[in-house]
Coordinates of C-alpha atoms in Angstrom, one line a residue:
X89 CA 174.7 112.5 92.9
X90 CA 175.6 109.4 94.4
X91 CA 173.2 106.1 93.7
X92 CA 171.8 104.8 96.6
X93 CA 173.1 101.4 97.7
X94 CA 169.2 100.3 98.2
X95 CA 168.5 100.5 94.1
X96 CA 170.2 98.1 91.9
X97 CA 170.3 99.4 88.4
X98 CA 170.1 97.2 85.2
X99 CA 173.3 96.5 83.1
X100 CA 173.6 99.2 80.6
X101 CA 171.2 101.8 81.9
X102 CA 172.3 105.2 84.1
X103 CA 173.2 103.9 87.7
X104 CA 171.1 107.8 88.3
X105 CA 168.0 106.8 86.5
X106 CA 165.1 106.2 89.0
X107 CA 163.7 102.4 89.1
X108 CA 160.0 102.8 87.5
X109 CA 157.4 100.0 87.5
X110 CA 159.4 97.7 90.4
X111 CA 157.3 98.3 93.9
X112 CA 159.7 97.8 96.8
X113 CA 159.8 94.6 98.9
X114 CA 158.8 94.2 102.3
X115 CA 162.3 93.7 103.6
X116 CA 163.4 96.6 101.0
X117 CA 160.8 99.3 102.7
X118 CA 162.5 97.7 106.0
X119 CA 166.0 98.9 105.2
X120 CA 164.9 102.5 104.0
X121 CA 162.5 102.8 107.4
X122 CA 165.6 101.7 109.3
X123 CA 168.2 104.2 107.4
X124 CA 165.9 107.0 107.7
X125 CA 165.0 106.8 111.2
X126 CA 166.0 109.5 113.5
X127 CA 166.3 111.9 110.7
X128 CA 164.5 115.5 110.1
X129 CA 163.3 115.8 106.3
X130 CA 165.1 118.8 104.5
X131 CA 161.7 121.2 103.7
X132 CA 160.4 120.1 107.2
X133 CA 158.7 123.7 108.5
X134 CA 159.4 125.5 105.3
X135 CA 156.6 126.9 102.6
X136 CA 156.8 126.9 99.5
X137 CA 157.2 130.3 97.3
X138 CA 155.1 131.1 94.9
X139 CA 157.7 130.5 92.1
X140 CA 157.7 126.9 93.3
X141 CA 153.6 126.8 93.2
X142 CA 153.7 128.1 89.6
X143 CA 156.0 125.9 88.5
X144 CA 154.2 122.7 90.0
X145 CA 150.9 124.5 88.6
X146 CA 152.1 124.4 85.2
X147 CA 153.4 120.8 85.3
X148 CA 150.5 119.6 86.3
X149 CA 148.5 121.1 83.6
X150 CA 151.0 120.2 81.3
X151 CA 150.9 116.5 82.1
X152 CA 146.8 116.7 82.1
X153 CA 146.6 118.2 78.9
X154 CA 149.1 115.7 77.3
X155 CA 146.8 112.9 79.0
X156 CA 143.8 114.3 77.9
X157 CA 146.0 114.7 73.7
X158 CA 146.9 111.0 73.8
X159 CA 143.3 109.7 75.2
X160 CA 140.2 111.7 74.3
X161 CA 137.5 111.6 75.9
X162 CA 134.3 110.9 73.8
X163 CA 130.9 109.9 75.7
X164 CA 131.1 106.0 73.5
X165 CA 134.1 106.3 75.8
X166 CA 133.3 107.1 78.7
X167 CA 130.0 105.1 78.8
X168 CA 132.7 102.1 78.0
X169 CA 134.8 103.5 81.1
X170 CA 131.9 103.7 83.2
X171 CA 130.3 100.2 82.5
X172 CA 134.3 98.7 82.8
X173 CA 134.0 99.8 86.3
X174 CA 131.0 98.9 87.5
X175 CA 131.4 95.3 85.9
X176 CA 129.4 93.4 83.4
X177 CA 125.5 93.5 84.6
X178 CA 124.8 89.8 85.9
X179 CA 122.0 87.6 84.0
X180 CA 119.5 85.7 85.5
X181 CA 121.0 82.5 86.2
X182 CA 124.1 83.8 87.7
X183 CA 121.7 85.8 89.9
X184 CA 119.7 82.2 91.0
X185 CA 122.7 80.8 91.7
X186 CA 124.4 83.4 94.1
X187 CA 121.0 83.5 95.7
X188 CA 120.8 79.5 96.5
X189 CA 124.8 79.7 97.7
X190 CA 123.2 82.0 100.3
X191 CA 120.2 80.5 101.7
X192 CA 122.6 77.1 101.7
X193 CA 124.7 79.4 104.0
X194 CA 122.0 81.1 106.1
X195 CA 120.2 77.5 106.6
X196 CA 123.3 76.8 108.9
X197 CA 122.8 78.2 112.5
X198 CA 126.2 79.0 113.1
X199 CA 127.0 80.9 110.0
X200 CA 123.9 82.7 110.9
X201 CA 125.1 83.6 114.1
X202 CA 128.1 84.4 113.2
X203 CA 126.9 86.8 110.4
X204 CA 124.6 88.6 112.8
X205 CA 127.4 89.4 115.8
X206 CA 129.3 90.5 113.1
X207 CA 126.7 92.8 111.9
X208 CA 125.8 93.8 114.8
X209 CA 129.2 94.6 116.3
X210 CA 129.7 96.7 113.0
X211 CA 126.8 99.2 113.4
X212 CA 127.8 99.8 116.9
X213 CA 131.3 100.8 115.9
X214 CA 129.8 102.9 113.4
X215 CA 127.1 104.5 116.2
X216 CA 130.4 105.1 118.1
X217 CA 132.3 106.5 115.4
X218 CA 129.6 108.6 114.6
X219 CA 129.1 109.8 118.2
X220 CA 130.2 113.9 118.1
X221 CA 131.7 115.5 121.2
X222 CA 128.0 116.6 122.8
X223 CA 127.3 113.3 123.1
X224 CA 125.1 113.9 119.5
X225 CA 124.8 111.1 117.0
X226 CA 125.4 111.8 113.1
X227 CA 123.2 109.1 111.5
X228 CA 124.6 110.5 107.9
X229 CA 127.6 109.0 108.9
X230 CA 126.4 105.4 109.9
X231 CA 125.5 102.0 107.2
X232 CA 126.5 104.6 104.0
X233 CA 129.5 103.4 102.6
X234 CA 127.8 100.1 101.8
X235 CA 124.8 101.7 100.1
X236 CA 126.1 105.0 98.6
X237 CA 124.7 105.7 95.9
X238 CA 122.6 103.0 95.9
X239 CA 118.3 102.8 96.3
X240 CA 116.5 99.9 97.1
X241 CA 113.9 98.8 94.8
X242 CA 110.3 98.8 95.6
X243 CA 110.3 94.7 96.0
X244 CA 113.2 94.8 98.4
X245 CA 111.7 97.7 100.6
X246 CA 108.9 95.6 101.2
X247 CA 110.8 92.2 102.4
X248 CA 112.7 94.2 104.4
X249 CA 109.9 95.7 106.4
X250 CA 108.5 92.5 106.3
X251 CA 111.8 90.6 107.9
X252 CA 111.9 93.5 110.6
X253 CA 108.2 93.3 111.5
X254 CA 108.8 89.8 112.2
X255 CA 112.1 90.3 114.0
X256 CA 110.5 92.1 116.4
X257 CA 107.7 90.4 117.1
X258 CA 109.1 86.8 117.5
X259 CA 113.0 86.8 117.9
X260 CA 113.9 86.9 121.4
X261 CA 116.1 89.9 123.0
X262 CA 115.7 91.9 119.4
X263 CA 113.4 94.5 120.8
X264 CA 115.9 94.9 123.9
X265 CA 119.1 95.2 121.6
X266 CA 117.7 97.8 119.5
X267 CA 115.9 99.7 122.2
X268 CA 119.8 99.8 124.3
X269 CA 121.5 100.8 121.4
X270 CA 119.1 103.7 120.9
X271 CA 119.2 104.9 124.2
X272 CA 123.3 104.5 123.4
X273 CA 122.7 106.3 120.8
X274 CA 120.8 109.1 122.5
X275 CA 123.5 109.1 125.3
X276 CA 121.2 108.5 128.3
X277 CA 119.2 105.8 130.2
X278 CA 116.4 107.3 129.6
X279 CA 116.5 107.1 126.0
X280 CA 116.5 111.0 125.5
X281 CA 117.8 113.7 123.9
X282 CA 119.8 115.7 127.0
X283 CA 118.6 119.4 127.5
X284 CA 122.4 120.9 126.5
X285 CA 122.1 119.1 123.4
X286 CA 118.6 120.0 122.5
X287 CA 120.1 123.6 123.2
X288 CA 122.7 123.3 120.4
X289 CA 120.3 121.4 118.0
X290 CA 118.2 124.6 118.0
X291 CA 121.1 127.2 117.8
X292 CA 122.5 124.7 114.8
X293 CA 119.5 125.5 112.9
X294 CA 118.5 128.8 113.8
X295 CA 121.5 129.4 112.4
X296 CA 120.8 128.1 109.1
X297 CA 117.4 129.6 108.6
X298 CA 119.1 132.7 109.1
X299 CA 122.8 132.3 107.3
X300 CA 122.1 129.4 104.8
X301 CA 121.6 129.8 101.6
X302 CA 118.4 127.9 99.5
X303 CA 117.8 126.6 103.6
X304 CA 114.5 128.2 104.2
X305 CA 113.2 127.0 100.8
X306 CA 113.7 123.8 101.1
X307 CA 112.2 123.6 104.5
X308 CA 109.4 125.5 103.5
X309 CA 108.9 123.2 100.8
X310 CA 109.4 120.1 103.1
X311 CA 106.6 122.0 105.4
X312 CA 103.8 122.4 102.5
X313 CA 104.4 118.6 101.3
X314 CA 103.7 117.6 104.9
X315 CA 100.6 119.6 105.4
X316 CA 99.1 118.1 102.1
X317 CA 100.3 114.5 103.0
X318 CA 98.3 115.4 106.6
X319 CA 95.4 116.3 105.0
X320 CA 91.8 115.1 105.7
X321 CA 92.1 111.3 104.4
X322 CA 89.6 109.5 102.6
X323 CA 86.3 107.2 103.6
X324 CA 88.2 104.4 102.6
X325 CA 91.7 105.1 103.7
X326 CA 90.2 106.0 107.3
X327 CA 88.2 102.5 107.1
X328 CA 91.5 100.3 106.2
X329 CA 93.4 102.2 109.5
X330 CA 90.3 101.3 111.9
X331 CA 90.8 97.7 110.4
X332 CA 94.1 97.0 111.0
X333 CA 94.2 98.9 114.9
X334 CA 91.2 96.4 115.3
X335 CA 92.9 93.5 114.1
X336 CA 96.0 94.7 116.2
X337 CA 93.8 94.9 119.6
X338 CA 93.4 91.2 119.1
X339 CA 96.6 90.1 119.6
X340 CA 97.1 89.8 123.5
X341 CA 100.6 90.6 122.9
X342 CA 99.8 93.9 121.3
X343 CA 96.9 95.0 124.1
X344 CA 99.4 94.3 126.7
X345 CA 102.0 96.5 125.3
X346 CA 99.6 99.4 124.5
X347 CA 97.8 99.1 128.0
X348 CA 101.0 99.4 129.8
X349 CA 102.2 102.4 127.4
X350 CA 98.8 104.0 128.5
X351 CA 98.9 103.4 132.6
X352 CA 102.9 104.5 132.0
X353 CA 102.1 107.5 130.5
X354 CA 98.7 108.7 132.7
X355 CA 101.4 107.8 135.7
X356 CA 103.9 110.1 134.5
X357 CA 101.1 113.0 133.9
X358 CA 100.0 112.7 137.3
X359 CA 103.2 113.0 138.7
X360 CA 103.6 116.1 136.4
X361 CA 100.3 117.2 137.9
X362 CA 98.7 117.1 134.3
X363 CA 96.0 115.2 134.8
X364 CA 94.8 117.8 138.3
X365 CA 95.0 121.0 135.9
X366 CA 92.9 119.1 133.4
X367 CA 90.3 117.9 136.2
X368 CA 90.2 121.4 137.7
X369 CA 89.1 122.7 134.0
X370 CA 86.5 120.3 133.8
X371 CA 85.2 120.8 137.0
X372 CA 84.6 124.5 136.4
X373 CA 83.3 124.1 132.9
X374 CA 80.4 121.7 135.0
X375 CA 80.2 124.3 137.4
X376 CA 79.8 127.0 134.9
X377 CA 76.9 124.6 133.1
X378 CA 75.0 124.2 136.3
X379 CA 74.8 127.7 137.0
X380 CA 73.2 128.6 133.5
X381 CA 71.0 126.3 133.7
X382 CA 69.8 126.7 137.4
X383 CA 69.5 131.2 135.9
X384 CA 67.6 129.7 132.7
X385 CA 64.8 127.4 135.3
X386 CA 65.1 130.8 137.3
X387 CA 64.5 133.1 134.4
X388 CA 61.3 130.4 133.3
X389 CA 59.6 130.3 136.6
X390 CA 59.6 135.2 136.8
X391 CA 58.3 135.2 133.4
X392 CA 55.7 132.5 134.4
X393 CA 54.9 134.3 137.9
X394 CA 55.1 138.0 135.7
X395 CA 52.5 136.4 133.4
X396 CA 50.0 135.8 136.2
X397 CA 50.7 139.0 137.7
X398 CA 49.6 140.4 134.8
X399 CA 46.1 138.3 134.3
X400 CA 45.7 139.6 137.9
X401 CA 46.0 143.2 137.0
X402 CA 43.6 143.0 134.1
X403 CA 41.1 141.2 136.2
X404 CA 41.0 143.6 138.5
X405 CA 40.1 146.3 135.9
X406 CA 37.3 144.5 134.6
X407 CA 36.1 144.0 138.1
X408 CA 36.7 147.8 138.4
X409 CA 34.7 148.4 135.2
X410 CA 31.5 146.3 136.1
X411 CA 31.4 147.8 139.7
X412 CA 31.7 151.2 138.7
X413 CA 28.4 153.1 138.1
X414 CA 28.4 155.7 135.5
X415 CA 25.8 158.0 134.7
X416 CA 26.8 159.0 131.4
X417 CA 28.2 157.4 128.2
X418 CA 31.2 159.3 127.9
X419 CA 32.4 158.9 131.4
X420 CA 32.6 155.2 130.7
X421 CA 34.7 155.7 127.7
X422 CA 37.1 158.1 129.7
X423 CA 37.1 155.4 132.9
X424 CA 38.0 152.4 130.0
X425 CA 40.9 154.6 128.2
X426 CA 41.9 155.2 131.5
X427 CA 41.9 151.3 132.8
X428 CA 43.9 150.4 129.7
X429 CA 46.4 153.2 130.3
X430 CA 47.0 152.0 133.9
X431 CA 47.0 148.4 132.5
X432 CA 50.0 149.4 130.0
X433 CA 52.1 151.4 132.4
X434 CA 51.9 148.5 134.8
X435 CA 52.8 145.8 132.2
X436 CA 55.6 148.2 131.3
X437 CA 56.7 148.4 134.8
X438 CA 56.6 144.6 135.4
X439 CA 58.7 143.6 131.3
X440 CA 62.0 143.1 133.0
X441 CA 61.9 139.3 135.1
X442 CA 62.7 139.2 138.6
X443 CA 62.7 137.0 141.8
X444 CA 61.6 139.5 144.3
X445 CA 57.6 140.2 144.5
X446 CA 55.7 142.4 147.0
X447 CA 51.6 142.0 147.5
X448 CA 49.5 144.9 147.1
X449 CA 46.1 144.2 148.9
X450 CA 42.6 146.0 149.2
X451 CA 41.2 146.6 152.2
X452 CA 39.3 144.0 153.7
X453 CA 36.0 145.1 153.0
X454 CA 36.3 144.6 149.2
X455 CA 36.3 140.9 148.5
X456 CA 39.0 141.1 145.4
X457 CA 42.1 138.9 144.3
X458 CA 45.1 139.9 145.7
X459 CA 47.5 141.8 142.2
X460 CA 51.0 140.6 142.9
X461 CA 53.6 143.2 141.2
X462 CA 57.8 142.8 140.4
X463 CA 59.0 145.3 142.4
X464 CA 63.0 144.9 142.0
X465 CA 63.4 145.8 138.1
X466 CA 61.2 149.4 138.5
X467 CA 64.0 151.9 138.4
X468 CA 64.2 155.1 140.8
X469 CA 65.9 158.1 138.6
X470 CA 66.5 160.1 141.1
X471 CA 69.3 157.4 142.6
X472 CA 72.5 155.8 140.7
X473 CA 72.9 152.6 140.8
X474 CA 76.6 153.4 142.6
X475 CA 74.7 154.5 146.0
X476 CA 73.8 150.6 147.4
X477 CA 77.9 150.6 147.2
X478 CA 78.1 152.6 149.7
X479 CA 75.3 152.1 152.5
X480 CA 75.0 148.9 155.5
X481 CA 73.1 146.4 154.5
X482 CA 70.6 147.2 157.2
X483 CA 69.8 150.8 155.8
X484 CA 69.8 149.1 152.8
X485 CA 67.1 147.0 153.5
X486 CA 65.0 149.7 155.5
X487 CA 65.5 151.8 152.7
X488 CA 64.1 149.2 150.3
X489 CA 61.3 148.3 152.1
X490 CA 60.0 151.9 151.9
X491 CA 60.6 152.7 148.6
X492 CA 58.4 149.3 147.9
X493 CA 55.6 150.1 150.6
X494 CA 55.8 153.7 148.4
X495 CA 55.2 152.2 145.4
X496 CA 53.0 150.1 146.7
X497 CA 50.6 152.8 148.1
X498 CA 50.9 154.8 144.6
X499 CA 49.6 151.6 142.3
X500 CA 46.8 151.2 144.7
X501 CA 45.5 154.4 144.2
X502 CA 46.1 154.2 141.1
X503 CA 43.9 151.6 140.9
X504 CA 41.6 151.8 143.8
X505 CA 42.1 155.0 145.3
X506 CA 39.6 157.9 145.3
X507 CA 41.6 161.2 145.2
X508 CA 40.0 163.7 143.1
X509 CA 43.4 166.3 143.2
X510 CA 45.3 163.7 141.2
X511 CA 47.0 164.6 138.0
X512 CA 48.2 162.3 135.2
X513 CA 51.4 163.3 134.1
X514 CA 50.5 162.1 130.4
X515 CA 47.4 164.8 130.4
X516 CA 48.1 168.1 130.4
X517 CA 45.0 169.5 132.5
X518 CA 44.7 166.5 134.5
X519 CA 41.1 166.4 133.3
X520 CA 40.9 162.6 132.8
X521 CA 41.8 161.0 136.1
X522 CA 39.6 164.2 138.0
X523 CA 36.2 163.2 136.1
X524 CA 36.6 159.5 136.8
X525 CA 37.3 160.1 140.6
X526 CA 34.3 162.5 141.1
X527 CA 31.9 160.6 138.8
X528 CA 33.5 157.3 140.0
X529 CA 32.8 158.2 143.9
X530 CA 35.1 156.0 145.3
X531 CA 34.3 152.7 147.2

């Protein structure tokens, strides 16, 4: 094997021997780039066999377990190691120092300027870098390398929110910056997520609910810690909330913002026709209110009328009693169980409330009230309710009217009429309703 004419060997040593511990010059790396130029490497397309692997494997190991002979490992060690890396842990002075270098450099305007482009410019590269192929952004990707591994403390966390909050409420063109290079980041002018991507978002982690392994727990778990952090809060936390949105209403900046948000948004849901479905809901709800209570004042007013109907009624038996002669004790008791047996069956008749009345008179040679009687909840047995269905509404309404002028007829007799041949249905011989009308004599 030939030396190359690019390594000069020392005096004495192999002219074969490979130069250790001398890194190549610029002009050096130069000649070799130039020599090599144009030329294919030898194992260019070829894999290796797997007596080659084996015999890299086994140097490998060999050289690692000769490392690991001549320098142990203990943990003193590799504490030491570890702490060598990271550097010696800076006291308190050094710390005041460094920190006065920097607000000396942050006091001058055009450091400060400078510093911000710069970071600025920086996280947009990174937003671009992280931008996938759906027009997605990565945000695991963007601001780690400076803070991997890395937490900020408590103290730190808070003058950082407080630096921000005050960033966007005073420094001019902040709030525009960062709401562009969201809607950058989100790939639209709108500032939303695009309906494709949404799409893969969701296959993505359907996906992993169903293929992932330890996936579903730790959602599940993120799920539960977010229901009891959502939990009812207390008296006081509630109380410190209402403060501070009151204090916020205040400001005229603030009200301004949050009034516009609020026309934007009712605009947007009329345009959607939100706000008309919504309307149309309450609208029928009102409707629905107004009819149950016009059928409650309804329902009031037929149980007041059926009330007097009644008095009626039971005035007219005791007229009927005091009128009536008898000439023997026990045909007054049989003419009084027989008043408060018609009384009953007409209170019976008249329990269910109704609208529609009809007037039963005397004639007009007896000088008695008028007994008014609910005539549209007495049922007919004889007829289903699934006939009306089927008839005009004018032989509906003849038919009506003569079923009532009927029924009419029979509670006038039964009160007032004089027919000896009538039977109760309730007495077997029919003998209670005879004696009355022959002893009674009619009118």
């Amino acid at each position: 094997m030939h030396p190359s004419p690019l390594h000069v060997s020392p005096p004495g040593s192999n002219s074969s021997a490979r130069v250790k511990g001398r890194p190549h010059t610029l002009e050096s790396r130069q000649k070799i780039s130039a020599a090599n130029r144009g030329k294919v490497p030898w194992n260019k397309g070829r894999s290796m066999s797997q007596e080659t692997k084996d015999k890299i494997r086994q140097g490998v190991l060999r050289r690692l377990d000769e490392k690991e002979r001549l320098n142990p490992k203990t943990p003193d060690l590799n504490k030491k190691e570890s702490t060598r890396k990271r550097g010696d842990p800076l006291s308190d002075e050094i710390r005041a120092k460094i920190s006065e270098t920097m607000k000396k450099k942050w006091a001058n305007s055009t450091y400060a300027e400078e510093r911000k482009k710069a970071r600025e410019a920086l996280y947009e590269s990174a937003i671009i870098n992280a931008t996938q192929a759906d027009g997605s952004v990565d945000y695991s990707k963007v601001n780690v390398i400076g803070m991997a591994g890395r937490k900020h403390s408590k103290e730190t966390r808070e003058k950082i929110s407080q630096t921000l909050k005050a960033r966007w409420e005073t420094e001019d063109g902040f709030r525009d910056r960062m709401v562009t290079m969201m809607k950058m980041a989100r790939g639209n002018e709108e500032g939303k997520v695009p309906e494709e991507t949404r799409k893969k978002i969701s296959q993505k982690l359907k996906k992993r609910w169903r293929e992932e392994e330890g996936f579903r727990d730790r959602m599940m778990l993120g799920i539960k810690t977010r229901a009891l952090a959502s939990s009812p809060r207390a008296e006081e936390h509630r109380k410190r909330i209402s403060d501070a949105i009151k204090a916020k209403w205040t400001e005229d900046d603030y009200r301004k913002r949050a009034t516009d948000g609020i026309n934007r948004s009712l605009k947007e849901r009329a345009a959607k026709g939100t706000l008309k479905n919504r309307g149309s809901k309450k609208n029928t709800s009102n409707k629905k209110s107004l009819k149950e209570k016009t059928k409650s004042v309804k329902e009031e007013e037929v149980n007041v009328a059926n009330k007097q109907e009644i008095s009626f009624v039971k005035e007219d038996v005791k007229s009927m009693k005091t009128k009536t002669k008898l000439p023997a004790k026990e045909d007054e008791t049989e003419t009084i169980k027989h008043a408060k047996k018609a009384t009953k069956s007409v209170e019976r008749g008249m329990q269910p409330p109704s609208s529609t009345l009809v007037t039963a008179q005397r004639p007009k040679q007896q000088e008695e009230e008028e007994v008014v009687i609910d005539m549209t909840e007495v049922g007919f047995e004889d007829e289903p309710k699934e006939a009306h269905l089927h008839t005009n509404l004018s032989d509906m309404a003849a038919l009506k009217q003569e079923r009532y002028s009927e029924l009419s007829r029979d509670v006038w007799n039964l009160l007032y009429g004089d027919d000896d041949e009538f039977v109760d249905d309730d007495d077997a011989d029919g003998s209670l309703y005879a004696t009355t009308a022959a002893t009674r004599g009619g009118y």
